Amino acid sequence: MGTEYPNSPAIPSRPASPFSVPQSSTPFKSSGPVVGPEASAFRHAPPSSSQITPPSSSYGSMVGTEASAFRTIPSGMPNGAARPPPTSGFPNMPPAAGPYQHFPAPQFSSIAQVPPPRTSLAGQPVLWPPVRPVSGSFSTSPVSLNPTQPPPVQMGSPPQSGSMVQPDPVAPRSPIDSQFSAARATMQLSSPTAGSVYPVARPSFQSSFPGYISQQTTAGAQAQPRQSLAFHPKPGGYVPPMPAASSPYFAQQGGYAAPPSVASQLGHPREQIRHPGSTHPMAVMQGLVEDFSSFSIGSVPGSFDSGLDSKVLPRPLEGDLERNTLSEMFPLNCSSRYLRLTTSGIPNSQSLASRWHLPLGAVVCPLAEAPNGEEVPVVNFAQTGIIRCKRCRTYVNPYVTFTDGGRKWRCNSCALLNDVPGEYFAHLDASGRRIDLDQRPELTKGSVEFIAPTDYMVRPPMPPLYFFLIDVSAVRSGMLEVVAQTIKSCLDNLLGFSRTQIGFITYDSTLHFYNMKSSLNQPQMMVMSDLDDVFIPLPDDLVVNLSESRTVVDAFLDSFPSMFQENTNVESAFGPALRAAFMVMSQLGGKLLIFQHSLPSLGVGRLRLRGDDIRVYGTDKEHILRIPEDPFYKQMAADFTKNQVAVNVYGFSDKYTDLATLGTLAKYTGGQVYYYPSFQAAVHKDKLCHELARDITRETAWESVMRIRCGKGVRFTTYHGNFMLRSTDLIALPAVDCDKAYAMQLSLEETLLTSQTVYFQVALLYTSSSGERRIRVHTAAAPVVADLGEMYRMADTGAIISLFTRLAIEKTLTSKLEEARKSVQLRIVKALREYRNLHAVQHRLGGRMIYPESLKCLPLYGLAICKSIALRGGYANAQPDERCAAGYTMMALPVKKMLKLLYPQLIRIDEYLLKKTSLAEDSKDKGIWKGLPLAAGSLDPQGLYLYDDGFRFVLWFGSMLSPDRVKNLLGENFAADYSKVSLRELDNEISRNLMGLLNKYRESDSSYYQLSYLVRQGEKPREGYFLLTNLIEDPVGGANGYLDWIMQLHRQVQQNA
Ligand SMILES: [Zn+2]
């Protein structure tokens, strides 16, 4: 990407208006030969020989009226090396052998490798600002369960090694100052002379993301071109991160030398570094809170032999109850919607960390949707440059402190004293606060967005580009119509306004290119049948500016579904089409949306039926079905990432399409997999419409990279999610949006941490849809703790489960499903055993099962992970494509979405539907929203229930539900086969209430669309498929129910306890 934009001074400065265009409306036209109006010469391209396949032979409908939509349906490309004869159509071209000039493909091999800059970084002892004590809000106490007599449960001996990754604490580290550092050369090193008056540069604020209001008041927004050390995502700077063959989810390790530790100034008086509003929390956190609120399962007083009562087991019936202890301790932290730690108590030693058997790390959702009024403020430092620590590259944040009369600032992360640039100077008041603090969001907010100067660019910000690659081979499902209509309806809402670029390729056994040049009235179609030598016939007109070519694009979307309506060609040349899309997009980058209907069958990247081999399950080769078969796809994914292309894969087939392999494209490009098995427009249209529309209209950060920094002594070692790593810790994300989250694991570098606080900083450098380069920075502090009880007390089940699920899914790519499930179980057992050792003797809890209150739902979520589609059962329990799609999807889910998928909400709604009160009032009534245990015992035959996992609704009609009510909801269809009934609003209150309720649920999280599936009690097999197998508390299909699971865990905890 951007090879023609080296760090040359010719880079235009950022436009004054974010919506203005740096150079021209299509600033990055590829440099191929100019093809003027002469392109129309395609019309007359004669078939070169008998090798040419007339398109009309493939597409019946093209003979009819629709064919006129494409005036030029030139001949197919030659099959052999010989090109079609020259025509007069390309006056500017060198004489070529055919009508299609074979332009040199864009270079996608890397140019010179530019190693990340290295500097010697002196580590300094860190000074820690005091933090405010927290009043006794840590009520976390151990809770115990007392199984009277846990039945012996046989389970194979647990795997010896906790194979779910124990990061090597002494693994080498990467240079702190790698690509994602910037503008070191620009730091103002000179200290201002005392007494002089410094002009204060006022940042201009904007509301940010989404929306990008263009109000940018600072005049001097033009940063002069500088010697840039920043971010070189240009091809040269890219370290090819090809995943290890054995593990497609490449856990990155090492490559990094620890910075030398330099002891230096420790002598700062505390007053100088005290930050307003922060004091020390640890004083009150010593030791354990003694109030045990244990309860027993079993031995109900007055009865014996009653056994366990599953009713008393803990459940997350109110969803994700986030604990806010950290934000109480550190009110300046970013919101937990952006960053959640698995425990806010960072262990102070490696020995302590090793006793924390759960994942230690973070889940980051850098662009999470913020409620109105809580948008991230935008700061423009203009000529001052972005203020960062000279040594560790931390961005200025609320935890830095000012000293020396305001002329110096101390980095909260590495304690280095930095000079305050003259333009940024402000006097301090008597308490050491900057007098302009209330006008400085970067010093008061945990999340802020900086306008990046040109130092952070290697080319002008790219315009949003959408490219659609559509399988048109014998599609009868109505998919093409839905896709075309949806795209057309979104054209006005695509990101980028007048800068948006768009293009299309369709394919079956041949590739079809579409010239969308704005001077045309109708698109011109070009068919290429030579799959071995794919090239781009018209480099400049296959991707066009949407607003300029709007008419042509509209005409294309109106006509292409009917063109292929009667297509009987069943072959799919997906690999060659993918290559072609890459060639078209590689200059700009952007979003590639793939609509794949069948197994790729022709050309490079052809795949075979391999997922249905039942004999492989349960063997050591089972996992191979879940990883890509052909290295072509991984290589393509790497090339796409390098060229800033994010790939989203939409799968539709009723047959095996090897999503394990196709999903690789999304996995390594920061993309997403959408799966609509057995797609039928009549059934699935709404879901596809909504999700595709959201995909192409949700605010997106383009050509981005993300890094999460943390203080000295700790570091992130492994990363988990859909992305590719560039260098050891720089996450390459060609496109990011609010629906994507990433997880990472933390380890200690030093035997003992001396600091009291660890700071985390997430920085996402990206190009906004409006064409600005920006850096979104989230900062959070967390206390260092010295005992395990504190770690448990500050544990966050949601973050643990999110990280845990990702690790378990990765495990299924190298091991049998059963082993992945066992590893989940083993870690939970180890954690509970450790906790038990901490408390059991002291509190004489004997045979009771005890666990920390903060993790009371951990065992249940662990069970849910094992029963999720990605991990459940074996061959018979999930189709291979379904399983893989679930895995890819879950790897990207934000915490709340993940928890809801694992433990969906089940509510009874029949009584509610009879109420006449308005929905608005009812939403305040928490009762209706509280879920029921996910067990068949929750279902009353007289009731109507809604099951919602965030991806679909299941409406369960009890067999004794009043026929009148059923009739009100389903109309005359009420007695019909429910698989054929679709829910729609009828003219009665109950029906309206139901539809209102469903819409309310959909609106509460619109990242996916829930279709409604209706099932009647006792209806087989639908009731089982849609609902009963998902009631995870029940023993289904040989797997444990909740109660058995608890008993089994307890048994294992007691072994060797
Ligand atoms: Zn620093």
mmCIF file of N, CA and C and ligand atoms in Angstrom, residues 389-394 411-416 418, ligand 1:
data_model
loop_
_atom_site.group_PDB
_atom_site.id
_atom_site.type_symbol
_atom_site.label_atom_id
_atom_site.label_comp_id
_atom_site.label_asym_id
_atom_site.label_seq_id
_atom_site.Cartn_x
_atom_site.Cartn_y
_atom_site.Cartn_z
ATOM 1 N N CYS A 389 5.135 10.975 25.984
ATOM 2 C CA CYS A 389 6.369 10.787 26.753
ATOM 3 C C CYS A 389 7.511 10.475 25.788
ATOM 4 N N LYS A 390 8.622 11.147 26.019
ATOM 5 C CA LYS A 390 9.774 10.955 25.149
ATOM 6 C C LYS A 390 10.269 9.517 25.194
ATOM 7 N N ARG A 391 10.127 8.921 26.349
ATOM 8 C CA ARG A 391 10.749 7.607 26.515
ATOM 9 C C ARG A 391 9.791 6.458 26.167
ATOM 10 N N CYS A 392 8.628 6.436 26.787
ATOM 11 C CA CYS A 392 7.786 5.242 26.621
ATOM 12 C C CYS A 392 6.637 5.481 25.655
ATOM 13 N N ARG A 393 6.542 6.673 25.112
ATOM 14 C CA ARG A 393 5.558 7.012 24.091
ATOM 15 C C ARG A 393 4.123 7.039 24.611
ATOM 16 N N THR A 394 3.970 7.046 25.911
ATOM 17 C CA THR A 394 2.624 7.197 26.470
ATOM 18 C C THR A 394 2.057 8.553 26.054
ATOM 19 N N CYS A 411 5.617 11.591 33.304
ATOM 20 C CA CYS A 411 4.878 10.473 32.709
ATOM 21 C C CYS A 411 4.401 9.544 33.811
ATOM 22 N N ASN A 412 3.123 9.230 33.792
ATOM 23 C CA ASN A 412 2.587 8.342 34.825
ATOM 24 C C ASN A 412 3.071 6.917 34.642
ATOM 25 N N SER A 413 3.474 6.598 33.441
ATOM 26 C CA SER A 413 3.816 5.216 33.162
ATOM 27 C C SER A 413 5.281 4.903 33.459
ATOM 28 N N CYS A 414 6.176 5.812 33.064
ATOM 29 C CA CYS A 414 7.594 5.508 33.277
ATOM 30 C C CYS A 414 8.272 6.539 34.163
ATOM 31 N N ALA A 415 7.547 7.543 34.619
ATOM 32 C CA ALA A 415 8.044 8.541 35.569
ATOM 33 C C ALA A 415 9.035 9.531 34.970
ATOM 34 N N LEU A 416 9.250 9.482 33.703
ATOM 35 C CA LEU A 416 10.172 10.439 33.102
ATOM 36 C C LEU A 416 9.597 11.853 33.177
ATOM 37 N N ASN A 418 9.127 15.131 31.419
ATOM 38 C CA ASN A 418 9.156 15.661 30.058
ATOM 39 C C ASN A 418 8.963 17.167 30.092
HETATM 40 ZN ZN ZN B 1 6.865 7.517 29.864
#
